[in-house]
Amino acid sequence: MPQWKGHPIAATAAGYEARARASRADYSFHQIITDPTPDVLEREVPALVARGIRSLKVFLTYDPLRLTDGQFLEVLATARRLGAFVTVHCENYDAIGWRIRALLEAGLTDPLQHAWARPPVVEREATHRAIALAELVDQPIQVFHVSCDEAAEEIARARARGVKVWGETCPQYLTLSTDDLAKPDFEGAKVVCSPALRAPGESERIWARIREGTLDVVSSDHCGFSFATAKRDPGSSGYGQGGAKARPDGMPAFNAIPNGVPGIETRLPVLFSEGVSTGRIDLPTFVRLTSTNAARLFGLAGRKGTLAPGADADLVLWNPDAERALTNSDLHHAIDYTPWEGMRLKGLPTMTIRRGEIAVRDGQVLAEPGSGRFLARGPYALATPSGRVPDGFDAAARR
Ligand SMILES: [Zn+2]
């Protein structure tokens, strides 16, 4: 759920919660904090946590979303006092703005230049900084959507010295590259997302970081914008850092293309096909990446992500031999394309069971709208501090 700068959390939360009540899947929320005023930190966030919304997301870039380092520290300290978990989008805002201005001045406006505006070093710096600040506060964090090896390396180094930091990545960083951003006829706009897609070959290094355990969740980061409309509309983006500009051909310059790819329905089949069917990961790793670890990290261990007495009977039956070409018309989202159009999938789900009831069978959705339940999350050990602060002076505990 977003918060918009200048507005309280409550201005957007009720609308999101109303939409979620129509869900067929069980659900919870990460609360995005963009404007950590004293009222937000001392009144609104504690009230959210008390209602079971126990994870916060912050952005270190994007004009309407980003926090300064000082604001980020205040959010970390608040989370620590409340026993909440913090997730972070790590890119350096000023470095990106500087690159955008130079690219536009040079007349370089194609979708590919979205990647040039935010190369791996920009992500690595912010990842290092986010971890360092979380270490200062002694607050556990997860780095969201890691796209490159050098950012993953920062996470691995911190974990090796005992910092409570985890890393998440997405199918787009495991399967797509700047070759997709460079496609002609503005098709590259379809895969404009942040962090940006990386050079061909980088994804194999992300697979390796999964196998070593540095990246232990694969989520969709689903954020769909239709290609026929929003992705080609210079006025549609709320993210137009550096001054959104239209090009002579009427298309948006790279910095005005809305950021995000649709991927919620394709996440599991693409990961299974490219991961398990190719032998890059084994089946238990697939289950951990998609279910068990997320449940553990976000306070749902023992209830979700496991098959055991007392846990919800959620499971997916998979046919590892089934094959199909992925095409957008088979998907249930409201977006007019998928980045994986035409991809040959090997291994497909045949049945989805939610709390013991069949929710989807052979592509047919059986669960009723509104049958999904909100998952309130209580305190849990993973989100508690490690007990290590510089000089033994615990600044976050003194508020
Ligand atoms: Zn993000």
Coordinates of C-alpha atoms and ligand atoms in Angstrom, one line a residue:
M1 CA 0.0 0.0 0.0
P2 CA 1.5 3.3 -0.9
Q3 CA 1.6 6.5 1.1
W4 CA 1.9 9.7 -0.9
K5 CA 4.1 12.5 0.2
G6 CA 2.1 15.2 2.1
H7 CA -0.6 12.7 2.9
P8 CA -1.2 10.4 5.8
I9 CA -1.1 6.6 5.4
A10 CA -4.9 6.5 6.0
A11 CA -5.5 8.5 2.8
T12 CA -4.7 5.4 0.7
A13 CA -4.9 2.4 3.0
A14 CA -8.7 2.1 3.1
G15 CA -9.0 2.0 -0.7
Y16 CA -6.3 -0.7 -1.0
E17 CA -7.9 -2.7 1.8
A18 CA -11.3 -2.4 0.1
R19 CA -9.9 -3.8 -3.2
A20 CA -8.1 -6.6 -1.4
R21 CA -11.3 -7.8 0.2
A22 CA -12.3 -9.1 -3.3
S23 CA -9.2 -11.3 -3.3
R24 CA -9.4 -15.0 -4.0
A25 CA -6.0 -15.6 -2.4
D26 CA -5.0 -15.0 1.2
Y27 CA -3.1 -11.7 1.5
S28 CA -1.3 -9.2 3.6
F29 CA 0.3 -5.9 2.8
H30 CA 3.7 -4.1 2.9
Q31 CA 3.1 -0.5 3.9
I32 CA 5.2 1.9 1.8
I33 CA 6.5 4.9 3.8
T34 CA 7.3 8.0 1.6
D35 CA 6.7 10.7 4.2
P36 CA 7.8 9.7 7.7
T37 CA 6.4 12.6 9.7
P38 CA 6.2 12.3 13.5
D39 CA 2.4 11.6 13.2
V40 CA 3.1 8.8 10.7
L41 CA 5.9 7.2 12.7
E42 CA 4.4 7.7 16.2
R43 CA 0.7 7.1 15.5
E44 CA -0.1 5.6 12.1
V45 CA 2.6 3.0 11.8
P46 CA 2.1 1.6 15.4
A47 CA -1.7 1.3 14.6
L48 CA -0.9 -0.6 11.4
V49 CA 1.4 -3.0 13.2
A50 CA -1.2 -3.5 15.9
R51 CA -3.6 -4.6 13.1
G52 CA -1.1 -7.1 11.8
I53 CA 0.6 -5.2 9.0
R54 CA 4.2 -5.8 10.1
S55 CA 6.3 -5.0 7.1
L56 CA 7.3 -1.6 5.7
K57 CA 8.7 -0.8 2.3
V58 CA 10.9 2.2 1.5
F59 CA 12.4 3.5 -1.7
L60 CA 15.8 5.2 -1.9
T61 CA 14.9 6.5 -5.4
Y62 CA 11.9 7.8 -7.5
D63 CA 10.8 11.4 -7.0
P64 CA 7.4 10.7 -5.4
L65 CA 8.6 7.9 -3.2
R66 CA 12.2 8.2 -2.1
L67 CA 13.5 8.8 1.4
T68 CA 16.6 10.7 2.4
D69 CA 19.1 8.8 4.5
G70 CA 17.9 10.6 7.6
Q71 CA 14.3 9.7 6.9
F72 CA 15.3 6.1 6.3
L73 CA 17.0 5.9 9.7
E74 CA 13.8 7.2 11.4
V75 CA 11.8 4.5 9.6
L76 CA 14.3 1.8 10.6
A77 CA 14.3 2.9 14.2
T78 CA 10.5 3.0 14.3
A79 CA 10.3 -0.5 12.8
R80 CA 12.8 -1.8 15.4
R81 CA 10.7 -0.4 18.3
L82 CA 7.6 -2.0 16.9
G83 CA 9.1 -5.4 15.8
A84 CA 8.3 -4.7 12.2
F85 CA 10.4 -5.8 9.2
V86 CA 11.7 -3.4 6.5
T87 CA 12.2 -4.0 2.8
V88 CA 14.2 -1.5 0.7
H89 CA 14.3 -0.6 -3.0
C90 CA 18.0 0.2 -3.4
E91 CA 19.2 2.7 -6.0
N92 CA 21.0 6.0 -5.7
Y93 CA 18.6 8.8 -6.5
D94 CA 21.1 11.6 -7.2
A95 CA 23.3 9.4 -9.3
I96 CA 20.3 8.4 -11.5
G97 CA 19.2 12.1 -11.9
W98 CA 22.7 13.1 -12.9
R99 CA 22.9 10.3 -15.5
I100 CA 19.4 11.1 -16.8
R101 CA 20.2 14.7 -17.4
A102 CA 23.4 13.8 -19.3
L103 CA 21.6 11.2 -21.5
L104 CA 18.8 13.6 -22.4
E105 CA 21.3 16.4 -23.2
A106 CA 23.1 14.0 -25.5
G107 CA 19.8 13.2 -27.3
L108 CA 19.8 9.6 -26.0
T109 CA 16.1 8.9 -25.3
D110 CA 15.4 5.2 -26.2
P111 CA 14.1 2.6 -23.7
L112 CA 17.6 1.1 -23.6
Q113 CA 18.9 4.2 -22.0
H114 CA 16.7 3.5 -19.0
A115 CA 19.4 0.9 -18.1
W116 CA 22.2 3.4 -18.9
A117 CA 20.7 5.8 -16.4
R118 CA 20.9 3.4 -13.6
P119 CA 23.8 0.9 -14.1
P120 CA 24.8 -1.7 -11.5
V121 CA 27.1 0.6 -9.5
V122 CA 24.1 2.8 -8.7
E123 CA 22.3 -0.3 -7.2
R124 CA 25.4 -1.6 -5.5
E125 CA 26.0 1.8 -3.7
A126 CA 22.5 2.0 -2.4
T127 CA 22.5 -1.6 -1.3
H128 CA 25.7 -1.1 0.6
R129 CA 24.3 2.1 2.2
A130 CA 20.9 0.6 3.1
I131 CA 22.7 -2.3 4.8
A132 CA 25.1 0.0 6.6
L133 CA 22.2 2.2 8.0
A134 CA 20.2 -0.9 9.0
E135 CA 23.4 -2.2 10.8
L136 CA 23.7 1.2 12.6
V137 CA 20.1 0.9 13.9
D138 CA 20.3 -2.9 14.3
Q139 CA 17.1 -3.5 12.3
P140 CA 16.6 -6.5 10.0
I141 CA 15.9 -5.7 6.4
Q142 CA 15.3 -7.4 3.0
V143 CA 16.8 -5.9 -0.1
F144 CA 14.1 -6.0 -2.8
H145 CA 14.5 -7.0 -6.4
V146 CA 18.3 -7.5 -6.6
S147 CA 19.2 -7.3 -10.3
C148 CA 23.0 -7.7 -10.4
D149 CA 25.8 -9.7 -8.9
E150 CA 27.6 -6.7 -7.4
A151 CA 24.5 -5.8 -5.3
A152 CA 24.1 -9.4 -4.2
E153 CA 27.8 -9.4 -3.2
E154 CA 27.1 -6.6 -0.7
I155 CA 24.3 -8.7 0.8
A156 CA 26.6 -11.8 1.0
R157 CA 29.4 -9.8 2.7
A158 CA 27.0 -8.4 5.3
R159 CA 25.5 -11.8 6.0
A160 CA 29.0 -13.2 6.4
R161 CA 29.6 -10.7 9.3
G162 CA 26.2 -11.6 10.9
V163 CA 24.0 -8.8 9.7
K164 CA 20.3 -9.7 9.5
V165 CA 19.9 -8.9 5.8
W166 CA 18.2 -10.9 3.1
G167 CA 17.9 -10.5 -0.7
E168 CA 15.0 -11.0 -3.1
T169 CA 15.0 -11.1 -6.9
C170 CA 12.4 -11.6 -9.7
P171 CA 11.9 -13.7 -12.8
Q172 CA 12.7 -10.6 -15.0
Y173 CA 16.3 -10.5 -13.7
L174 CA 16.7 -14.3 -14.2
T175 CA 15.4 -14.4 -17.7
L176 CA 15.5 -11.0 -19.5
S177 CA 18.4 -8.6 -20.4
T178 CA 19.3 -5.4 -22.1
D179 CA 18.7 -7.2 -25.4
D180 CA 15.0 -7.0 -24.5
L181 CA 15.3 -3.3 -23.7
A182 CA 16.9 -2.7 -27.1
K183 CA 14.1 -4.3 -29.2
P184 CA 12.9 -2.1 -32.1
D185 CA 9.5 -0.3 -32.4
F186 CA 9.6 0.9 -28.8
E187 CA 9.0 -2.7 -27.7
G188 CA 11.8 -2.2 -25.1
A189 CA 9.4 0.0 -23.1
K190 CA 7.6 -3.3 -22.2
V191 CA 10.5 -4.3 -20.0
V192 CA 11.4 -0.9 -18.4
C193 CA 11.5 -1.6 -14.7
S194 CA 13.8 -0.7 -11.8
P195 CA 16.4 -1.8 -11.1
A196 CA 16.9 -2.1 -14.8
L197 CA 17.5 -5.3 -16.7
R198 CA 21.2 -6.1 -17.0
A199 CA 23.6 -7.2 -19.7
P200 CA 23.1 -10.7 -21.2
G201 CA 24.9 -13.2 -18.9
E202 CA 24.2 -11.3 -15.7
S203 CA 21.2 -13.5 -15.0
E204 CA 23.4 -16.6 -14.7
R205 CA 25.2 -14.8 -11.9
I206 CA 21.9 -14.1 -10.2
W207 CA 21.0 -17.9 -10.5
A208 CA 24.4 -18.6 -8.8
R209 CA 23.5 -16.2 -5.9
I210 CA 20.2 -18.1 -5.5
R211 CA 22.1 -21.4 -5.3
E212 CA 24.5 -20.0 -2.7
G213 CA 21.5 -18.7 -0.6
T214 CA 22.2 -15.0 -0.8
L215 CA 19.0 -14.4 -2.7
D216 CA 16.3 -16.6 -1.1
V217 CA 13.0 -15.2 -2.3
V218 CA 11.8 -14.8 -5.9
S219 CA 8.8 -12.5 -6.1
S220 CA 7.1 -11.0 -9.1
D221 CA 7.4 -7.3 -8.3
H222 CA 4.2 -7.2 -10.4
C223 CA 3.6 -3.7 -11.6
G224 CA 1.7 -3.8 -14.9
F225 CA 1.2 -0.9 -17.4
S226 CA -0.4 -1.6 -20.8
F227 CA 1.8 -1.2 -23.8
A228 CA -0.9 0.3 -26.0
T229 CA -1.6 3.1 -23.5
A230 CA 0.5 3.8 -20.4
K231 CA 3.9 2.6 -21.6
R232 CA 3.6 4.8 -24.7
D233 CA 2.1 7.9 -23.0
P234 CA 4.6 10.6 -22.1
G235 CA 2.1 12.0 -19.6
S236 CA 1.3 8.8 -17.8
S237 CA 4.4 8.3 -15.6
G238 CA 4.5 9.4 -12.0
Y239 CA 8.2 8.5 -12.0
G240 CA 9.5 11.0 -14.6
Q241 CA 12.7 11.8 -12.7
G242 CA 14.8 14.5 -14.5
G243 CA 11.8 16.1 -16.2
A244 CA 9.5 13.8 -18.2
K245 CA 9.9 14.5 -21.9
A246 CA 8.1 13.5 -25.1
R247 CA 10.3 12.6 -28.1
P248 CA 9.7 14.0 -31.6
D249 CA 7.9 10.7 -32.5
G250 CA 5.5 11.3 -29.6
M251 CA 6.8 8.4 -27.5
P252 CA 8.0 9.1 -24.0
A253 CA 11.8 9.5 -23.4
F254 CA 13.2 6.6 -21.4
N255 CA 12.8 8.5 -18.1
A256 CA 9.1 9.1 -18.7
I257 CA 8.1 5.4 -19.3
P258 CA 6.2 4.0 -16.4
N259 CA 8.4 1.5 -14.5
G260 CA 7.3 -2.0 -14.0
V261 CA 6.5 -5.4 -15.7
P262 CA 3.4 -7.6 -15.2
G263 CA 4.4 -10.9 -13.7
I264 CA 2.2 -12.2 -11.0
E265 CA 0.7 -15.1 -13.0
T266 CA 3.9 -16.0 -14.8
R267 CA 6.2 -15.9 -11.8
L268 CA 5.9 -19.6 -10.9
P269 CA 5.8 -21.2 -14.4
V270 CA 8.7 -19.1 -15.7
L271 CA 10.8 -19.8 -12.5
F272 CA 10.0 -23.6 -12.7
S273 CA 10.7 -23.8 -16.4
E274 CA 13.9 -21.8 -16.4
G275 CA 15.0 -23.0 -13.0
V276 CA 13.9 -26.6 -12.2
S277 CA 13.4 -27.9 -15.8
T278 CA 16.8 -26.7 -16.9
G279 CA 18.5 -28.0 -13.7
R280 CA 19.6 -24.6 -12.5
I281 CA 17.8 -25.2 -9.1
D282 CA 16.2 -28.3 -7.6
L283 CA 12.6 -28.7 -6.5
P284 CA 13.1 -28.0 -2.8
T285 CA 14.9 -24.8 -3.7
F286 CA 11.9 -23.8 -5.9
V287 CA 9.5 -24.3 -2.9
R288 CA 11.8 -22.4 -0.6
L289 CA 12.2 -19.5 -3.0
T290 CA 8.5 -19.1 -3.7
S291 CA 6.8 -20.1 -0.4
T292 CA 8.7 -21.1 2.6
N293 CA 11.3 -18.3 2.8
A294 CA 8.7 -15.6 2.2
A295 CA 6.5 -17.0 5.0
R296 CA 9.5 -17.1 7.3
L297 CA 10.7 -13.5 6.5
F298 CA 7.3 -11.9 6.8
G299 CA 6.0 -13.6 10.0
L300 CA 3.8 -16.4 8.6
A301 CA 6.1 -19.4 9.4
G302 CA 4.1 -22.4 10.6
R303 CA 1.0 -21.1 8.9
K304 CA 2.0 -20.6 5.3
G305 CA 4.9 -22.0 3.2
T306 CA 4.9 -25.4 4.9
L307 CA 3.0 -28.6 4.8
A308 CA 2.5 -29.6 8.4
P309 CA -0.2 -30.2 11.0
G310 CA -1.6 -26.8 12.0
A311 CA -0.6 -25.0 8.9
D312 CA -3.0 -24.0 6.2
A313 CA -3.3 -26.6 3.5
D314 CA -2.0 -24.5 0.6
L315 CA -0.4 -26.4 -2.2
V316 CA 0.1 -26.5 -5.9
L317 CA 0.2 -29.7 -8.0
W318 CA 2.7 -29.5 -10.8
N319 CA 3.1 -31.5 -14.0
P320 CA 6.9 -31.3 -14.7
D321 CA 6.4 -32.7 -18.2
A322 CA 3.6 -30.5 -19.5
E323 CA 4.7 -28.0 -22.1
R324 CA 3.1 -24.9 -23.6
A325 CA 4.1 -21.6 -25.3
L326 CA 3.3 -18.7 -23.0
T327 CA 1.0 -16.2 -24.5
N328 CA -0.7 -13.2 -23.1
S329 CA -4.2 -14.2 -24.1
D330 CA -4.0 -17.2 -21.7
L331 CA -3.3 -14.9 -18.7
H332 CA -5.9 -13.4 -16.4
H333 CA -4.3 -10.0 -15.8
A334 CA -5.7 -6.7 -17.3
I335 CA -2.5 -5.9 -19.1
D336 CA -2.1 -6.2 -22.9
Y337 CA 1.2 -8.0 -23.0
T338 CA 3.6 -10.3 -21.2
P339 CA 7.4 -9.8 -21.3
W340 CA 7.6 -13.6 -21.9
E341 CA 5.4 -13.8 -24.9
G342 CA 6.2 -17.0 -26.9
M343 CA 8.5 -18.5 -24.3
R344 CA 8.3 -22.3 -24.3
L345 CA 7.4 -23.4 -20.7
K346 CA 8.3 -26.9 -19.5
G347 CA 6.4 -27.8 -16.3
L348 CA 3.0 -26.3 -15.5
P349 CA 0.7 -26.1 -12.5
T350 CA -2.4 -28.3 -12.8
M351 CA -4.2 -27.6 -9.5
T352 CA -4.0 -24.9 -6.8
I353 CA -5.4 -25.7 -3.4
R354 CA -6.0 -22.9 -0.8
R355 CA -6.8 -23.9 2.8
G356 CA -7.8 -27.3 1.5
E357 CA -10.2 -26.0 -1.2
I358 CA -9.5 -26.3 -4.9
A359 CA -8.9 -22.7 -6.1
V360 CA -7.7 -23.3 -9.6
R361 CA -7.9 -26.5 -11.7
D362 CA -6.5 -26.9 -15.2
G363 CA -6.5 -23.1 -15.7
Q364 CA -10.1 -22.7 -14.5
V365 CA -10.5 -20.4 -11.5
L366 CA -12.9 -21.9 -9.0
A367 CA -12.3 -19.7 -5.9
E368 CA -14.9 -17.1 -5.3
P369 CA -13.9 -13.4 -5.2
G370 CA -13.8 -12.4 -1.5
S371 CA -12.9 -15.9 -0.4
G372 CA -9.3 -14.8 0.3
R373 CA -8.5 -13.9 3.9
F374 CA -6.4 -11.1 5.4
L375 CA -3.4 -12.5 7.2
A376 CA -2.7 -10.6 10.4
R377 CA 0.9 -11.0 11.4
G378 CA 2.1 -10.9 15.0
P379 CA 5.7 -10.5 16.5
Y380 CA 8.3 -13.0 15.3
A381 CA 11.9 -13.7 16.0
L382 CA 13.4 -13.1 12.6
A383 CA 12.4 -9.4 12.7
T384 CA 14.0 -8.9 16.1
P385 CA 17.4 -7.0 16.3
S386 CA 20.6 -8.9 16.6
G387 CA 21.7 -7.0 19.8
R388 CA 24.8 -5.5 18.2
V389 CA 25.1 -1.7 18.1
P390 CA 28.2 0.4 17.7
D391 CA 29.9 1.3 21.1
G392 CA 27.0 -0.4 22.9
F393 CA 25.0 2.8 22.6
D394 CA 21.6 1.8 21.4
A395 CA 20.2 5.0 19.9
A396 CA 17.0 3.4 18.6
A397 CA 16.0 2.1 22.0
R398 CA 16.2 5.6 23.5
R399 CA 13.0 7.0 21.9
Ligands
ZN1 ZN 10.8 -1.4 -5.7

